[in-house]
Every structure is written in structure tokens, then in C-alpha cells.
PDB file of C-alpha atoms in Angstrom:
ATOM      1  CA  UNK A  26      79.050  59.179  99.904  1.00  0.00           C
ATOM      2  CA  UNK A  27      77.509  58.342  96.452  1.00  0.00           C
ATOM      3  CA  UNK A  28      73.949  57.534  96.498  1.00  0.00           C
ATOM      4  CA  UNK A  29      75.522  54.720  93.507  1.00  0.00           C
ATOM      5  CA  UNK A  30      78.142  52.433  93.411  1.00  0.00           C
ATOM      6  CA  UNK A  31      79.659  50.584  90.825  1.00  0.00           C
ATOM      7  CA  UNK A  32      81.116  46.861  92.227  1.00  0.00           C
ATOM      8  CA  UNK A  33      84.589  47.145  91.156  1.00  0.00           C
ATOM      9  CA  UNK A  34      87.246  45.610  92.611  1.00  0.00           C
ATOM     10  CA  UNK A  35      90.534  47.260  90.559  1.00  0.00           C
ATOM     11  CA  UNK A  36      93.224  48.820  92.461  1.00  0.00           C
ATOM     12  CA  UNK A  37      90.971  48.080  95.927  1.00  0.00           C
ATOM     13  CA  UNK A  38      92.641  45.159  97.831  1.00  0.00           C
ATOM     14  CA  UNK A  39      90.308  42.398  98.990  1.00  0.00           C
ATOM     15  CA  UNK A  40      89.903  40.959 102.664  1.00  0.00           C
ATOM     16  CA  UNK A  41      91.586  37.484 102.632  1.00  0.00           C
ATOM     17  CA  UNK A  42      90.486  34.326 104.220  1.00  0.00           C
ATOM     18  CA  UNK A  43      90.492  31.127 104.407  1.00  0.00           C
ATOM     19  CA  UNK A  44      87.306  28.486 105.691  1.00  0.00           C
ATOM     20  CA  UNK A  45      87.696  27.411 109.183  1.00  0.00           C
ATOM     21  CA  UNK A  46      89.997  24.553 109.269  1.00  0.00           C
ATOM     22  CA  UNK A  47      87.073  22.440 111.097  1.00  0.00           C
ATOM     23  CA  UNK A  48      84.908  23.271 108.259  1.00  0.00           C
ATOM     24  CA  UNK A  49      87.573  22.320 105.553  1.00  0.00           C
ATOM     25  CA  UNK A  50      86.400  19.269 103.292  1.00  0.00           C
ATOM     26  CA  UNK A  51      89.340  19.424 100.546  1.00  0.00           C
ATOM     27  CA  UNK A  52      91.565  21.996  98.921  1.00  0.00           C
ATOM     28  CA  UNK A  53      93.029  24.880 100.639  1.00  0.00           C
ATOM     29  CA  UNK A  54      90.699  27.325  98.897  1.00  0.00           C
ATOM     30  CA  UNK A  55      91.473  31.024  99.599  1.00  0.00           C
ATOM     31  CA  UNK A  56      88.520  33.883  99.860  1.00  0.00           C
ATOM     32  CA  UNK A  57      88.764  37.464  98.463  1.00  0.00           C
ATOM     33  CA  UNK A  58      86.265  39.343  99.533  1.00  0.00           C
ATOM     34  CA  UNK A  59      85.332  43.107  98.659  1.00  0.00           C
ATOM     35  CA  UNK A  60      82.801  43.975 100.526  1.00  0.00           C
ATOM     36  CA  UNK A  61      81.174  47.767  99.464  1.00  0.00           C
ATOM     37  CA  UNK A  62      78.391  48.008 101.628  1.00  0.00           C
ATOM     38  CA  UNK A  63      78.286  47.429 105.374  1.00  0.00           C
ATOM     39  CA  UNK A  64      75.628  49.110 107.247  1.00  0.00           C
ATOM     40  CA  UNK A  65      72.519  47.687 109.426  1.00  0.00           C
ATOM     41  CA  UNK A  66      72.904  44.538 108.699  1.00  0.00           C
ATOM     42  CA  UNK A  67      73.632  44.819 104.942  1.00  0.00           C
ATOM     43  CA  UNK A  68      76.335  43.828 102.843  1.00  0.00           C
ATOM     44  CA  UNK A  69      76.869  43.539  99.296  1.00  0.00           C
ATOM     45  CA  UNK A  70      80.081  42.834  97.283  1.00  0.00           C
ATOM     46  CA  UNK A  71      82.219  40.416  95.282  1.00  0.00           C
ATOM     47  CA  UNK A  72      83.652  37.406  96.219  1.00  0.00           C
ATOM     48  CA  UNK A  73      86.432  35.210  94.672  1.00  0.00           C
ATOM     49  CA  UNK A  74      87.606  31.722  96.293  1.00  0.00           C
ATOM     50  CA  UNK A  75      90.106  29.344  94.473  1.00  0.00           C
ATOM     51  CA  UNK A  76      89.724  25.850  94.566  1.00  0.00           C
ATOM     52  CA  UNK A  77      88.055  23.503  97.366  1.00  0.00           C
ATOM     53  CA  UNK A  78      85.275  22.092  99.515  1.00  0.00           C
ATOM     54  CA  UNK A  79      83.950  23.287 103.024  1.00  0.00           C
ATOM     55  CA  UNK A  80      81.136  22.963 104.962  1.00  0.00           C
ATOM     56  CA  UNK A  81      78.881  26.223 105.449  1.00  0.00           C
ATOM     57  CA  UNK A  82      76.144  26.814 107.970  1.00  0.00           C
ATOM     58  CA  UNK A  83      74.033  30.068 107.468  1.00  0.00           C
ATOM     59  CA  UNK A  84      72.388  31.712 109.570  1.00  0.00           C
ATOM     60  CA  UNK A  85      71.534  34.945 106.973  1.00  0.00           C
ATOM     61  CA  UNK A  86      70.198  35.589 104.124  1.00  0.00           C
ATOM     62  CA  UNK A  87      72.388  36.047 100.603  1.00  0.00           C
ATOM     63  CA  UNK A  88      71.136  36.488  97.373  1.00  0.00           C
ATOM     64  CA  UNK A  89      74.320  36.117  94.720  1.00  0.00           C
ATOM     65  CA  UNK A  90      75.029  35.830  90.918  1.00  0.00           C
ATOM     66  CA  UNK A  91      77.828  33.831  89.914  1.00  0.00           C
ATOM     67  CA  UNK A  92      80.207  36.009  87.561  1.00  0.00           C
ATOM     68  CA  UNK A  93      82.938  33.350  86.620  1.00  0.00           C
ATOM     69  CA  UNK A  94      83.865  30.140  87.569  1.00  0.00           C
ATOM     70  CA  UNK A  95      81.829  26.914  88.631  1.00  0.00           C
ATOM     71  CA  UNK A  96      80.760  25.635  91.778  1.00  0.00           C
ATOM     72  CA  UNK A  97      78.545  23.358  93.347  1.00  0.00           C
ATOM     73  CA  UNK A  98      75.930  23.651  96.424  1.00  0.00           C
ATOM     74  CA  UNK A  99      75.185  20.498  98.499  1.00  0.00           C
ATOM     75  CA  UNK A 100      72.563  20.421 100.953  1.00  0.00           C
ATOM     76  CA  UNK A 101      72.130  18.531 104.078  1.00  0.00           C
ATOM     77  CA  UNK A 102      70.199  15.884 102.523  1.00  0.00           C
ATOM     78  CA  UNK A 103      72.587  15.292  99.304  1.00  0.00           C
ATOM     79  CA  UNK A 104      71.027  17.406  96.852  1.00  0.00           C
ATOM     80  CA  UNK A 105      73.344  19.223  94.814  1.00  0.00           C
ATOM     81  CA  UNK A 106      73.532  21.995  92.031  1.00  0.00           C
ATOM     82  CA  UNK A 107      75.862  23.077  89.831  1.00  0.00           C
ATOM     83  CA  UNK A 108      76.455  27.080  89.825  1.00  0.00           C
ATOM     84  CA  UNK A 109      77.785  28.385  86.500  1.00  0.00           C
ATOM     85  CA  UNK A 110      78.190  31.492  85.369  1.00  0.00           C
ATOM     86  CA  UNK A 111      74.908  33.831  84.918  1.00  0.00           C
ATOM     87  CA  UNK A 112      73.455  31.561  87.631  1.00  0.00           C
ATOM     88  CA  UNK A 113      71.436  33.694  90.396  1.00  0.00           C
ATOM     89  CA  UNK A 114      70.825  31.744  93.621  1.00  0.00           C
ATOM     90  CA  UNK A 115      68.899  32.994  96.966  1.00  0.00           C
ATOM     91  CA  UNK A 116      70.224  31.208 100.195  1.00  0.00           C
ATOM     92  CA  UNK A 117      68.079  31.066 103.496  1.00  0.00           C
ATOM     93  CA  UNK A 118      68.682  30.969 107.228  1.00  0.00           C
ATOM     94  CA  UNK A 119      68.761  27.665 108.181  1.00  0.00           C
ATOM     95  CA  UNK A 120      70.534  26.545 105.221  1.00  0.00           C
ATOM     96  CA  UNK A 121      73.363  23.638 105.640  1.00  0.00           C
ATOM     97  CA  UNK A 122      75.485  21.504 103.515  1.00  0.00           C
ATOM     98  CA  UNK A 123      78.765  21.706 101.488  1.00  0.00           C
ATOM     99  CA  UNK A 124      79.859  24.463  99.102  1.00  0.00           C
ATOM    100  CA  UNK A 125      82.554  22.910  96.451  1.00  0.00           C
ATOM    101  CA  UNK A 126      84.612  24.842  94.171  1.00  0.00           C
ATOM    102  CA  UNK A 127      85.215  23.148  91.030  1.00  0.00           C
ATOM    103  CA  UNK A 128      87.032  26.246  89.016  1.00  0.00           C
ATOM    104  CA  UNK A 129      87.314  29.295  91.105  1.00  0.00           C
ATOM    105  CA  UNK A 130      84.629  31.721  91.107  1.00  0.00           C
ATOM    106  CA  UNK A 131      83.582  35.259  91.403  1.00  0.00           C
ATOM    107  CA  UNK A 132      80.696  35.962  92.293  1.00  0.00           C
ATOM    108  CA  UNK A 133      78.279  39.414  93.656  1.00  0.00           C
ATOM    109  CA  UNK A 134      76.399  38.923  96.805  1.00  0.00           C
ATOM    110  CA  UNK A 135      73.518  40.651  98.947  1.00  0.00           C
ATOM    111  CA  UNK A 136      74.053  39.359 102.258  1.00  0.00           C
ATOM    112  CA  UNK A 137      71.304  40.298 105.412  1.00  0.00           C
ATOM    113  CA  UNK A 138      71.531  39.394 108.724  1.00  0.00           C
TER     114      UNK A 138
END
């Protein structure tokens, strides 16, 4: 294995899913995922998701960069942001709220559990 990798999703096929129906706000946004690294507790990749609203509850930690697209980030007391490209976020445990997508985005994630 390459002590590098280059996040590249051509020619590799993605993971596809959808939120949890009980989770679903609006939409029927679908996830691509490419996930590179999985290892003790680490992953880092790209994600895509079309269109939609869901609820999200996490219990990790992700830092991400949004790469195209917009989005917005609600938490649990109404606050929200807007996530536009060349935005870098860092989401903690305990985190709750809504996660919209207004045009779909791709974006890179650390993820650690």
C-alpha cells in the first residue's frame, strides 16, 4: 500500500445510500460515498448527496471541506450555516440538528470514531 493517496473518485464506484427513512425531512437525496481510508477508527474520503433534508445525530468526529455544491447545517437550537464551496467545517460528538442540501455537494471528509 502507498504511504500517499490521492482522493480520486474516477473509474472507482461509490457506496450508495440513502438517509434513514425516519431521519428523512424532504427530498429523496441519494449518498455516494468513496471512502479511501478505513482503519482504527479512521476514515477519510469524498462524499456526494443530491438534493434534500435529514436529520443527523453524531456521535464522531468529522472534519470536511466542501468541494462543490451548497448546503446548510442546522443545529438543535435553530442556528444555521450555509456551507459553500471552499468552506472547511469541524463537527463534534454530540452534535444534532438538520443537514439540508440546497444544490448537491461534494465534499472530503476525516471522520474518527
Amino acid at each position: 500500500m502507498p504511504l500517499h493517496t490521492r482522493l480520486n473518485r474516477d473509474g472507482i464506484p461509490p457506496e450508495i445510500s440513502r438517509p434513514d427513512p425516519a431521519k428523512l425531512i424532504s427530498g429523496d437525496p441519494l449518498h455516494s460515498t468513496w471512502n479511501f481510508e478505513d482503519r482504527d477508527g479512521l476514515y477519510c474520503g469524498l462524499w456526494h448527496s443530491t438534493i434534500g433534508a435529514w436529520r443527523v445525530a453524531y456521535d464522531e468526529w468529522e472534519y470536511f471541506h466542501i468541494l462543490e455544491g451548497r448546503s446548510q447545517l442546522t443545529d438543535a437550537d435553530g442556528q444555521t450555516i450555509t456551507l459553500n464551496p471552499g468552506d472547511s467545517h469541524i463537527i463534534r460528538p454530540g452534535f444534532r440538528g438538520i443537514w439540508t442540501v440546497l444544490e448537491p455537494t461534494l465534499k472530503d471528509y476525516v471522520i474518527r470514531v
